[in-house]
């Protein structure tokens, strides 16, 4: 089904598939599972961000002892937030494609 879609559509479909592979039977992630997923699947975007206050705030919220789970919508907001603050984003912006 994804053979005829754009690269952007594939990127979001991949994010959804990764989320679903980690999510529980209610399609949610615990905060610790979310942190683990970010560290294993989103490492290049979060690498080197440890000293940024917003990053620390986000990670601290995932470290809190809480029964709250993260749904797909919140997960996507989290990914976008981490991407926007990432140093890797600036490197990506500097790359020109030949399309």
PDB file of N, CA and C in Angstrom:
ATOM      1  N   UNK A   1       0.817  -1.203   0.000  1.00  0.00           N
ATOM      2  CA  UNK A   1       0.000   0.000   0.000  1.00  0.00           C
ATOM      3  C   UNK A   1       0.856   1.260   0.000  1.00  0.00           C
ATOM      4  N   UNK A   2       2.084   1.170   0.490  1.00  0.00           N
ATOM      5  CA  UNK A   2       2.932   2.364   0.582  1.00  0.00           C
ATOM      6  C   UNK A   2       3.837   2.562  -0.627  1.00  0.00           C
ATOM      7  N   UNK A   3       3.734   1.709  -1.620  1.00  0.00           N
ATOM      8  CA  UNK A   3       4.626   1.817  -2.777  1.00  0.00           C
ATOM      9  C   UNK A   3       4.385   3.077  -3.596  1.00  0.00           C
ATOM     10  N   UNK A   4       3.160   3.584  -3.622  1.00  0.00           N
ATOM     11  CA  UNK A   4       2.834   4.716  -4.481  1.00  0.00           C
ATOM     12  C   UNK A   4       2.693   6.030  -3.721  1.00  0.00           C
ATOM     13  N   UNK A   5       3.134   6.068  -2.490  1.00  0.00           N
ATOM     14  CA  UNK A   5       2.999   7.288  -1.696  1.00  0.00           C
ATOM     15  C   UNK A   5       4.302   8.080  -1.710  1.00  0.00           C
ATOM     16  N   UNK A   6       4.207   9.329  -1.287  1.00  0.00           N
ATOM     17  CA  UNK A   6       5.376  10.215  -1.274  1.00  0.00           C
ATOM     18  C   UNK A   6       6.332   9.844  -0.140  1.00  0.00           C
ATOM     19  N   UNK A   7       7.525  10.405  -0.193  1.00  0.00           N
ATOM     20  CA  UNK A   7       8.510  10.177   0.866  1.00  0.00           C
ATOM     21  C   UNK A   7       7.985  10.666   2.220  1.00  0.00           C
ATOM     22  N   UNK A   8       7.291  11.799   2.215  1.00  0.00           N
ATOM     23  CA  UNK A   8       6.744  12.332   3.458  1.00  0.00           C
ATOM     24  C   UNK A   8       5.681  11.398   4.033  1.00  0.00           C
ATOM     25  N   UNK A   9       4.839  10.878   3.171  1.00  0.00           N
ATOM     26  CA  UNK A   9       3.827   9.929   3.632  1.00  0.00           C
ATOM     27  C   UNK A   9       4.475   8.662   4.177  1.00  0.00           C
ATOM     28  N   UNK A  10       5.537   8.212   3.534  1.00  0.00           N
ATOM     29  CA  UNK A  10       6.264   7.031   4.035  1.00  0.00           C
ATOM     30  C   UNK A  10       6.864   7.309   5.404  1.00  0.00           C
ATOM     31  N   UNK A  11       7.395   8.518   5.598  1.00  0.00           N
ATOM     32  CA  UNK A  11       7.998   8.872   6.886  1.00  0.00           C
ATOM     33  C   UNK A  11       6.970   8.803   8.007  1.00  0.00           C
ATOM     34  N   UNK A  12       5.793   9.353   7.766  1.00  0.00           N
ATOM     35  CA  UNK A  12       4.763   9.311   8.805  1.00  0.00           C
ATOM     36  C   UNK A  12       4.209   7.910   8.993  1.00  0.00           C
ATOM     37  N   UNK A  13       4.105   7.148   7.930  1.00  0.00           N
ATOM     38  CA  UNK A  13       3.660   5.764   8.049  1.00  0.00           C
ATOM     39  C   UNK A  13       4.667   4.957   8.864  1.00  0.00           C
ATOM     40  N   UNK A  14       5.945   5.206   8.643  1.00  0.00           N
ATOM     41  CA  UNK A  14       6.992   4.523   9.407  1.00  0.00           C
ATOM     42  C   UNK A  14       6.890   4.882  10.885  1.00  0.00           C
ATOM     43  N   UNK A  15       6.688   6.161  11.190  1.00  0.00           N
ATOM     44  CA  UNK A  15       6.529   6.581  12.588  1.00  0.00           C
ATOM     45  C   UNK A  15       5.348   5.855  13.232  1.00  0.00           C
ATOM     46  N   UNK A  16       4.246   5.737  12.497  1.00  0.00           N
ATOM     47  CA  UNK A  16       3.070   5.041  13.021  1.00  0.00           C
ATOM     48  C   UNK A  16       3.363   3.562  13.249  1.00  0.00           C
ATOM     49  N   UNK A  17       4.063   2.935  12.327  1.00  0.00           N
ATOM     50  CA  UNK A  17       4.400   1.520  12.466  1.00  0.00           C
ATOM     51  C   UNK A  17       5.334   1.272  13.645  1.00  0.00           C
ATOM     52  N   UNK A  18       6.333   2.129  13.811  1.00  0.00           N
ATOM     53  CA  UNK A  18       7.254   1.986  14.945  1.00  0.00           C
ATOM     54  C   UNK A  18       6.485   2.152  16.253  1.00  0.00           C
ATOM     55  N   UNK A  19       5.647   3.176  16.324  1.00  0.00           N
ATOM     56  CA  UNK A  19       4.842   3.382  17.520  1.00  0.00           C
ATOM     57  C   UNK A  19       4.001   2.136  17.824  1.00  0.00           C
ATOM     58  N   UNK A  20       3.313   1.626  16.816  1.00  0.00           N
ATOM     59  CA  UNK A  20       2.455   0.458  17.010  1.00  0.00           C
ATOM     60  C   UNK A  20       3.232  -0.769  17.463  1.00  0.00           C
ATOM     61  N   UNK A  21       4.461  -0.917  17.007  1.00  0.00           N
ATOM     62  CA  UNK A  21       5.284  -2.056  17.422  1.00  0.00           C
ATOM     63  C   UNK A  21       5.668  -1.978  18.901  1.00  0.00           C
ATOM     64  N   UNK A  22       5.755  -0.770  19.443  1.00  0.00           N
ATOM     65  CA  UNK A  22       6.106  -0.588  20.851  1.00  0.00           C
ATOM     66  C   UNK A  22       4.878  -0.495  21.760  1.00  0.00           C
ATOM     67  N   UNK A  23       3.738  -0.112  21.207  1.00  0.00           N
ATOM     68  CA  UNK A  23       2.546   0.177  22.007  1.00  0.00           C
ATOM     69  C   UNK A  23       1.928  -1.090  22.602  1.00  0.00           C
ATOM     70  N   UNK A  24       1.173  -0.879  23.670  1.00  0.00           N
ATOM     71  CA  UNK A  24       0.485  -1.993  24.322  1.00  0.00           C
ATOM     72  C   UNK A  24      -0.843  -2.297  23.611  1.00  0.00           C
ATOM     73  N   UNK A  25      -1.622  -3.165  24.197  1.00  0.00           N
ATOM     74  CA  UNK A  25      -2.876  -3.591  23.564  1.00  0.00           C
ATOM     75  C   UNK A  25      -3.901  -2.460  23.471  1.00  0.00           C
ATOM     76  N   UNK A  26      -3.699  -1.393  24.233  1.00  0.00           N
ATOM     77  CA  UNK A  26      -4.582  -0.225  24.174  1.00  0.00           C
ATOM     78  C   UNK A  26      -4.027   0.841  23.229  1.00  0.00           C
ATOM     79  N   UNK A  27      -2.982   0.490  22.483  1.00  0.00           N
ATOM     80  CA  UNK A  27      -2.308   1.409  21.556  1.00  0.00           C
ATOM     81  C   UNK A  27      -1.717   2.617  22.276  1.00  0.00           C
ATOM     82  N   UNK A  28      -1.130   2.356  23.442  1.00  0.00           N
ATOM     83  CA  UNK A  28      -0.483   3.417  24.213  1.00  0.00           C
ATOM     84  C   UNK A  28       0.888   2.931  24.669  1.00  0.00           C
ATOM     85  N   UNK A  29       1.736   3.918  25.016  1.00  0.00           N
ATOM     86  CA  UNK A  29       3.076   3.632  25.538  1.00  0.00           C
ATOM     87  C   UNK A  29       3.204   4.191  26.944  1.00  0.00           C
ATOM     88  N   UNK A  30       3.863   3.440  27.803  1.00  0.00           N
ATOM     89  CA  UNK A  30       4.203   4.014  29.100  1.00  0.00           C
ATOM     90  C   UNK A  30       5.293   5.048  28.867  1.00  0.00           C
ATOM     91  N   UNK A  31       5.503   5.891  29.862  1.00  0.00           N
ATOM     92  CA  UNK A  31       6.541   6.913  29.716  1.00  0.00           C
ATOM     93  C   UNK A  31       7.925   6.274  29.592  1.00  0.00           C
ATOM     94  N   UNK A  32       8.168   5.204  30.344  1.00  0.00           N
ATOM     95  CA  UNK A  32       9.477   4.551  30.250  1.00  0.00           C
ATOM     96  C   UNK A  32       9.661   3.877  28.896  1.00  0.00           C
ATOM     97  N   UNK A  33       8.586   3.309  28.344  1.00  0.00           N
ATOM     98  CA  UNK A  33       8.666   2.712  27.000  1.00  0.00           C
ATOM     99  C   UNK A  33       8.916   3.791  25.952  1.00  0.00           C
ATOM    100  N   UNK A  34       8.298   4.945  26.142  1.00  0.00           N
ATOM    101  CA  UNK A  34       8.499   6.061  25.216  1.00  0.00           C
ATOM    102  C   UNK A  34       9.950   6.508  25.241  1.00  0.00           C
ATOM    103  N   UNK A  35      10.504   6.630  26.424  1.00  0.00           N
ATOM    104  CA  UNK A  35      11.908   7.040  26.557  1.00  0.00           C
ATOM    105  C   UNK A  35      12.819   6.009  25.900  1.00  0.00           C
ATOM    106  N   UNK A  36      12.545   4.748  26.107  1.00  0.00           N
ATOM    107  CA  UNK A  36      13.329   3.673  25.497  1.00  0.00           C
ATOM    108  C   UNK A  36      13.239   3.725  23.975  1.00  0.00           C
ATOM    109  N   UNK A  37      12.031   3.926  23.469  1.00  0.00           N
ATOM    110  CA  UNK A  37      11.830   4.024  22.020  1.00  0.00           C
ATOM    111  C   UNK A  37      12.646   5.191  21.457  1.00  0.00           C
ATOM    112  N   UNK A  38      12.593   6.342  22.113  1.00  0.00           N
ATOM    113  CA  UNK A  38      13.348   7.508  21.638  1.00  0.00           C
ATOM    114  C   UNK A  38      14.849   7.226  21.630  1.00  0.00           C
ATOM    115  N   UNK A  39      15.338   6.583  22.670  1.00  0.00           N
ATOM    116  CA  UNK A  39      16.770   6.307  22.757  1.00  0.00           C
ATOM    117  C   UNK A  39      17.219   5.287  21.722  1.00  0.00           C
ATOM    118  N   UNK A  40      16.349   4.366  21.337  1.00  0.00           N
ATOM    119  CA  UNK A  40      16.762   3.351  20.365  1.00  0.00           C
ATOM    120  C   UNK A  40      16.420   3.719  18.923  1.00  0.00           C
ATOM    121  N   UNK A  41      15.342   4.480  18.706  1.00  0.00           N
ATOM    122  CA  UNK A  41      14.875   4.749  17.349  1.00  0.00           C
ATOM    123  C   UNK A  41      15.034   6.205  16.907  1.00  0.00           C
ATOM    124  N   UNK A  42      15.367   7.102  17.834  1.00  0.00           N
ATOM    125  CA  UNK A  42      15.418   8.527  17.506  1.00  0.00           C
ATOM    126  C   UNK A  42      16.719   9.154  18.002  1.00  0.00           C
ATOM    127  N   UNK A  43      17.716   8.311  18.208  1.00  0.00           N
ATOM    128  CA  UNK A  43      18.966   8.707  18.832  1.00  0.00           C
ATOM    129  C   UNK A  43      19.665   9.873  18.126  1.00  0.00           C
ATOM    130  N   UNK A  44      19.725   9.863  16.813  1.00  0.00           N
ATOM    131  CA  UNK A  44      20.461  10.912  16.102  1.00  0.00           C
ATOM    132  C   UNK A  44      19.814  12.284  16.257  1.00  0.00           C
ATOM    133  N   UNK A  45      18.518  12.318  16.508  1.00  0.00           N
ATOM    134  CA  UNK A  45      17.845  13.599  16.727  1.00  0.00           C
ATOM    135  C   UNK A  45      18.004  14.098  18.156  1.00  0.00           C
ATOM    136  N   UNK A  46      18.104  13.201  19.131  1.00  0.00           N
ATOM    137  CA  UNK A  46      18.205  13.648  20.523  1.00  0.00           C
ATOM    138  C   UNK A  46      19.649  13.721  21.021  1.00  0.00           C
ATOM    139  N   UNK A  47      20.560  13.136  20.290  1.00  0.00           N
ATOM    140  CA  UNK A  47      21.967  13.147  20.677  1.00  0.00           C
ATOM    141  C   UNK A  47      22.475  14.583  20.801  1.00  0.00           C
ATOM    142  N   UNK A  48      23.137  14.887  21.904  1.00  0.00           N
ATOM    143  CA  UNK A  48      23.708  16.209  22.120  1.00  0.00           C
ATOM    144  C   UNK A  48      22.731  17.259  22.605  1.00  0.00           C
ATOM    145  N   UNK A  49      21.495  16.871  22.866  1.00  0.00           N
ATOM    146  CA  UNK A  49      20.476  17.840  23.283  1.00  0.00           C
ATOM    147  C   UNK A  49      20.323  17.923  24.806  1.00  0.00           C
ATOM    148  N   UNK A  50      21.110  17.151  25.526  1.00  0.00           N
ATOM    149  CA  UNK A  50      20.931  16.989  26.969  1.00  0.00           C
ATOM    150  C   UNK A  50      20.973  18.293  27.756  1.00  0.00           C
ATOM    151  N   UNK A  51      21.685  19.307  27.281  1.00  0.00           N
ATOM    152  CA  UNK A  51      21.815  20.561  28.025  1.00  0.00           C
ATOM    153  C   UNK A  51      20.739  21.589  27.694  1.00  0.00           C
ATOM    154  N   UNK A  52      19.889  21.286  26.744  1.00  0.00           N
ATOM    155  CA  UNK A  52      18.833  22.230  26.374  1.00  0.00           C
ATOM    156  C   UNK A  52      17.682  22.117  27.383  1.00  0.00           C
ATOM    157  N   UNK A  53      17.249  23.261  27.942  1.00  0.00           N
ATOM    158  CA  UNK A  53      16.178  23.219  28.958  1.00  0.00           C
ATOM    159  C   UNK A  53      14.911  22.517  28.488  1.00  0.00           C
ATOM    160  N   UNK A  54      14.483  22.755  27.268  1.00  0.00           N
ATOM    161  CA  UNK A  54      13.247  22.126  26.776  1.00  0.00           C
ATOM    162  C   UNK A  54      13.415  20.606  26.696  1.00  0.00           C
ATOM    163  N   UNK A  55      14.575  20.152  26.243  1.00  0.00           N
ATOM    164  CA  UNK A  55      14.843  18.713  26.188  1.00  0.00           C
ATOM    165  C   UNK A  55      14.789  18.131  27.602  1.00  0.00           C
ATOM    166  N   UNK A  56      15.441  18.796  28.546  1.00  0.00           N
ATOM    167  CA  UNK A  56      15.445  18.316  29.925  1.00  0.00           C
ATOM    168  C   UNK A  56      14.026  18.249  30.488  1.00  0.00           C
ATOM    169  N   UNK A  57      13.215  19.230  30.127  1.00  0.00           N
ATOM    170  CA  UNK A  57      11.819  19.247  30.575  1.00  0.00           C
ATOM    171  C   UNK A  57      11.052  18.043  30.012  1.00  0.00           C
ATOM    172  N   UNK A  58      11.248  17.767  28.745  1.00  0.00           N
ATOM    173  CA  UNK A  58      10.555  16.647  28.102  1.00  0.00           C
ATOM    174  C   UNK A  58      10.988  15.320  28.719  1.00  0.00           C
ATOM    175  N   UNK A  59      12.283  15.124  28.838  1.00  0.00           N
ATOM    176  CA  UNK A  59      12.801  13.865  29.385  1.00  0.00           C
ATOM    177  C   UNK A  59      12.411  13.714  30.855  1.00  0.00           C
ATOM    178  N   UNK A  60      12.434  14.812  31.611  1.00  0.00           N
ATOM    179  CA  UNK A  60      12.025  14.754  33.014  1.00  0.00           C
ATOM    180  C   UNK A  60      10.579  14.292  33.137  1.00  0.00           C
ATOM    181  N   UNK A  61       9.732  14.756  32.219  1.00  0.00           N
ATOM    182  CA  UNK A  61       8.332  14.338  32.273  1.00  0.00           C
ATOM    183  C   UNK A  61       8.195  12.844  31.994  1.00  0.00           C
ATOM    184  N   UNK A  62       9.115  12.281  31.204  1.00  0.00           N
ATOM    185  CA  UNK A  62       9.085  10.846  30.933  1.00  0.00           C
ATOM    186  C   UNK A  62       9.658  10.038  32.093  1.00  0.00           C
ATOM    187  N   UNK A  63      10.477  10.680  32.926  1.00  0.00           N
ATOM    188  CA  UNK A  63      11.067  10.003  34.079  1.00  0.00           C
ATOM    189  C   UNK A  63      10.132   9.977  35.291  1.00  0.00           C
ATOM    190  N   UNK A  64       9.115  10.828  35.287  1.00  0.00           N
ATOM    191  CA  UNK A  64       8.211  10.917  36.430  1.00  0.00           C
ATOM    192  C   UNK A  64       7.496   9.592  36.661  1.00  0.00           C
ATOM    193  N   UNK A  65       7.342   9.270  37.925  1.00  0.00           N
ATOM    194  CA  UNK A  65       6.552   8.093  38.287  1.00  0.00           C
ATOM    195  C   UNK A  65       5.091   8.433  38.004  1.00  0.00           C
ATOM    196  N   UNK A  66       4.523   7.786  37.035  1.00  0.00           N
ATOM    197  CA  UNK A  66       3.143   8.105  36.684  1.00  0.00           C
ATOM    198  C   UNK A  66       2.507   6.945  35.952  1.00  0.00           C
ATOM    199  N   UNK A  67       1.223   6.809  36.129  1.00  0.00           N
ATOM    200  CA  UNK A  67       0.462   5.794  35.413  1.00  0.00           C
ATOM    201  C   UNK A  67       0.044   6.290  34.033  1.00  0.00           C
ATOM    202  N   UNK A  68       0.251   7.592  33.789  1.00  0.00           N
ATOM    203  CA  UNK A  68      -0.158   8.152  32.509  1.00  0.00           C
ATOM    204  C   UNK A  68       0.589   7.478  31.377  1.00  0.00           C
ATOM    205  N   UNK A  69      -0.144   7.195  30.326  1.00  0.00           N
ATOM    206  CA  UNK A  69       0.465   6.609  29.136  1.00  0.00           C
ATOM    207  C   UNK A  69       0.342   7.597  27.992  1.00  0.00           C
ATOM    208  N   UNK A  70       1.165   7.404  26.998  1.00  0.00           N
ATOM    209  CA  UNK A  70       1.211   8.319  25.864  1.00  0.00           C
ATOM    210  C   UNK A  70       0.498   7.682  24.678  1.00  0.00           C
ATOM    211  N   UNK A  71      -0.446   8.429  24.105  1.00  0.00           N
ATOM    212  CA  UNK A  71      -1.144   7.937  22.923  1.00  0.00           C
ATOM    213  C   UNK A  71      -0.374   8.379  21.672  1.00  0.00           C
ATOM    214  N   UNK A  72      -0.835   7.944  20.520  1.00  0.00           N
ATOM    215  CA  UNK A  72      -0.120   8.228  19.275  1.00  0.00           C
ATOM    216  C   UNK A  72      -0.043   9.725  18.988  1.00  0.00           C
ATOM    217  N   UNK A  73      -1.117  10.449  19.245  1.00  0.00           N
ATOM    218  CA  UNK A  73      -1.117  11.894  19.007  1.00  0.00           C
ATOM    219  C   UNK A  73      -0.047  12.588  19.843  1.00  0.00           C
ATOM    220  N   UNK A  74       0.008  12.267  21.131  1.00  0.00           N
ATOM    221  CA  UNK A  74       1.025  12.861  22.001  1.00  0.00           C
ATOM    222  C   UNK A  74       2.429  12.441  21.588  1.00  0.00           C
ATOM    223  N   UNK A  75       2.565  11.217  21.127  1.00  0.00           N
ATOM    224  CA  UNK A  75       3.859  10.731  20.665  1.00  0.00           C
ATOM    225  C   UNK A  75       4.337  11.532  19.456  1.00  0.00           C
ATOM    226  N   UNK A  76       3.435  11.797  18.511  1.00  0.00           N
ATOM    227  CA  UNK A  76       3.809  12.568  17.324  1.00  0.00           C
ATOM    228  C   UNK A  76       4.180  14.003  17.695  1.00  0.00           C
ATOM    229  N   UNK A  77       3.465  14.593  18.636  1.00  0.00           N
ATOM    230  CA  UNK A  77       3.798  15.941  19.114  1.00  0.00           C
ATOM    231  C   UNK A  77       5.182  15.925  19.759  1.00  0.00           C
ATOM    232  N   UNK A  78       5.458  14.886  20.520  1.00  0.00           N
ATOM    233  CA  UNK A  78       6.771  14.724  21.140  1.00  0.00           C
ATOM    234  C   UNK A  78       7.869  14.626  20.084  1.00  0.00           C
ATOM    235  N   UNK A  79       7.655  13.815  19.054  1.00  0.00           N
ATOM    236  CA  UNK A  79       8.647  13.684  17.986  1.00  0.00           C
ATOM    237  C   UNK A  79       8.902  15.010  17.283  1.00  0.00           C
ATOM    238  N   UNK A  80       7.840  15.720  16.969  1.00  0.00           N
ATOM    239  CA  UNK A  80       7.991  17.014  16.291  1.00  0.00           C
ATOM    240  C   UNK A  80       8.736  17.992  17.195  1.00  0.00           C
ATOM    241  N   UNK A  81       8.403  18.033  18.468  1.00  0.00           N
ATOM    242  CA  UNK A  81       9.074  18.927  19.409  1.00  0.00           C
ATOM    243  C   UNK A  81      10.570  18.629  19.491  1.00  0.00           C
ATOM    244  N   UNK A  82      10.902  17.355  19.619  1.00  0.00           N
ATOM    245  CA  UNK A  82      12.316  16.972  19.693  1.00  0.00           C
ATOM    246  C   UNK A  82      13.040  17.257  18.383  1.00  0.00           C
ATOM    247  N   UNK A  83      12.363  17.071  17.270  1.00  0.00           N
ATOM    248  CA  UNK A  83      12.964  17.345  15.969  1.00  0.00           C
ATOM    249  C   UNK A  83      13.259  18.834  15.817  1.00  0.00           C
ATOM    250  N   UNK A  84      12.320  19.685  16.211  1.00  0.00           N
ATOM    251  CA  UNK A  84      12.490  21.127  16.057  1.00  0.00           C
ATOM    252  C   UNK A  84      13.659  21.673  16.863  1.00  0.00           C
ATOM    253  N   UNK A  85      13.964  21.066  18.006  1.00  0.00           N
ATOM    254  CA  UNK A  85      15.074  21.555  18.824  1.00  0.00           C
ATOM    255  C   UNK A  85      16.400  20.870  18.494  1.00  0.00           C
ATOM    256  N   UNK A  86      16.371  19.901  17.634  1.00  0.00           N
ATOM    257  CA  UNK A  86      17.549  19.099  17.341  1.00  0.00           C
ATOM    258  C   UNK A  86      18.587  19.845  16.501  1.00  0.00           C
ATOM    259  N   UNK A  87      19.839  19.653  16.856  1.00  0.00           N
ATOM    260  CA  UNK A  87      20.929  20.196  16.039  1.00  0.00           C
ATOM    261  C   UNK A  87      20.962  19.515  14.674  1.00  0.00           C
ATOM    262  N   UNK A  88      20.511  18.270  14.610  1.00  0.00           N
ATOM    263  CA  UNK A  88      20.494  17.532  13.346  1.00  0.00           C
ATOM    264  C   UNK A  88      19.562  18.199  12.340  1.00  0.00           C
ATOM    265  N   UNK A  89      18.509  18.845  12.825  1.00  0.00           N
ATOM    266  CA  UNK A  89      17.578  19.515  11.920  1.00  0.00           C
ATOM    267  C   UNK A  89      18.281  20.582  11.096  1.00  0.00           C
ATOM    268  N   UNK A  90      19.166  21.340  11.727  1.00  0.00           N
ATOM    269  CA  UNK A  90      19.895  22.375  10.989  1.00  0.00           C
ATOM    270  C   UNK A  90      20.770  21.744   9.909  1.00  0.00           C
ATOM    271  N   UNK A  91      21.411  20.638  10.217  1.00  0.00           N
ATOM    272  CA  UNK A  91      22.213  19.936   9.213  1.00  0.00           C
ATOM    273  C   UNK A  91      21.341  19.468   8.052  1.00  0.00           C
ATOM    274  N   UNK A  92      20.159  18.969   8.389  1.00  0.00           N
ATOM    275  CA  UNK A  92      19.241  18.499   7.336  1.00  0.00           C
ATOM    276  C   UNK A  92      18.801  19.664   6.462  1.00  0.00           C
ATOM    277  N   UNK A  93      18.532  20.807   7.083  1.00  0.00           N
ATOM    278  CA  UNK A  93      18.110  21.981   6.312  1.00  0.00           C
ATOM    279  C   UNK A  93      19.169  22.431   5.312  1.00  0.00           C
ATOM    280  N   UNK A  94      20.424  22.160   5.626  1.00  0.00           N
ATOM    281  CA  UNK A  94      21.528  22.577   4.759  1.00  0.00           C
ATOM    282  C   UNK A  94      21.765  21.652   3.589  1.00  0.00           C
ATOM    283  N   UNK A  95      21.102  20.512   3.588  1.00  0.00           N
ATOM    284  CA  UNK A  95      21.270  19.533   2.512  1.00  0.00           C
ATOM    285  C   UNK A  95      20.257  19.817   1.420  1.00  0.00           C
ATOM    286  N   UNK A  96      20.730  19.915   0.218  1.00  0.00           N
ATOM    287  CA  UNK A  96      19.847  20.123  -0.945  1.00  0.00           C
ATOM    288  C   UNK A  96      19.720  18.798  -1.685  1.00  0.00           C
ATOM    289  N   UNK A  97      18.507  18.469  -2.079  1.00  0.00           N
ATOM    290  CA  UNK A  97      18.303  17.254  -2.867  1.00  0.00           C
ATOM    291  C   UNK A  97      18.282  17.608  -4.333  1.00  0.00           C
ATOM    292  N   UNK A  98      18.401  16.622  -5.173  1.00  0.00           N
ATOM    293  CA  UNK A  98      18.443  16.860  -6.618  1.00  0.00           C
ATOM    294  C   UNK A  98      17.111  16.580  -7.291  1.00  0.00           C
ATOM    295  N   UNK A  99      16.051  16.444  -6.512  1.00  0.00           N
ATOM    296  CA  UNK A  99      14.726  16.154  -7.084  1.00  0.00           C
ATOM    297  C   UNK A  99      14.101  17.387  -7.696  1.00  0.00           C
TER     298      UNK A  99
END
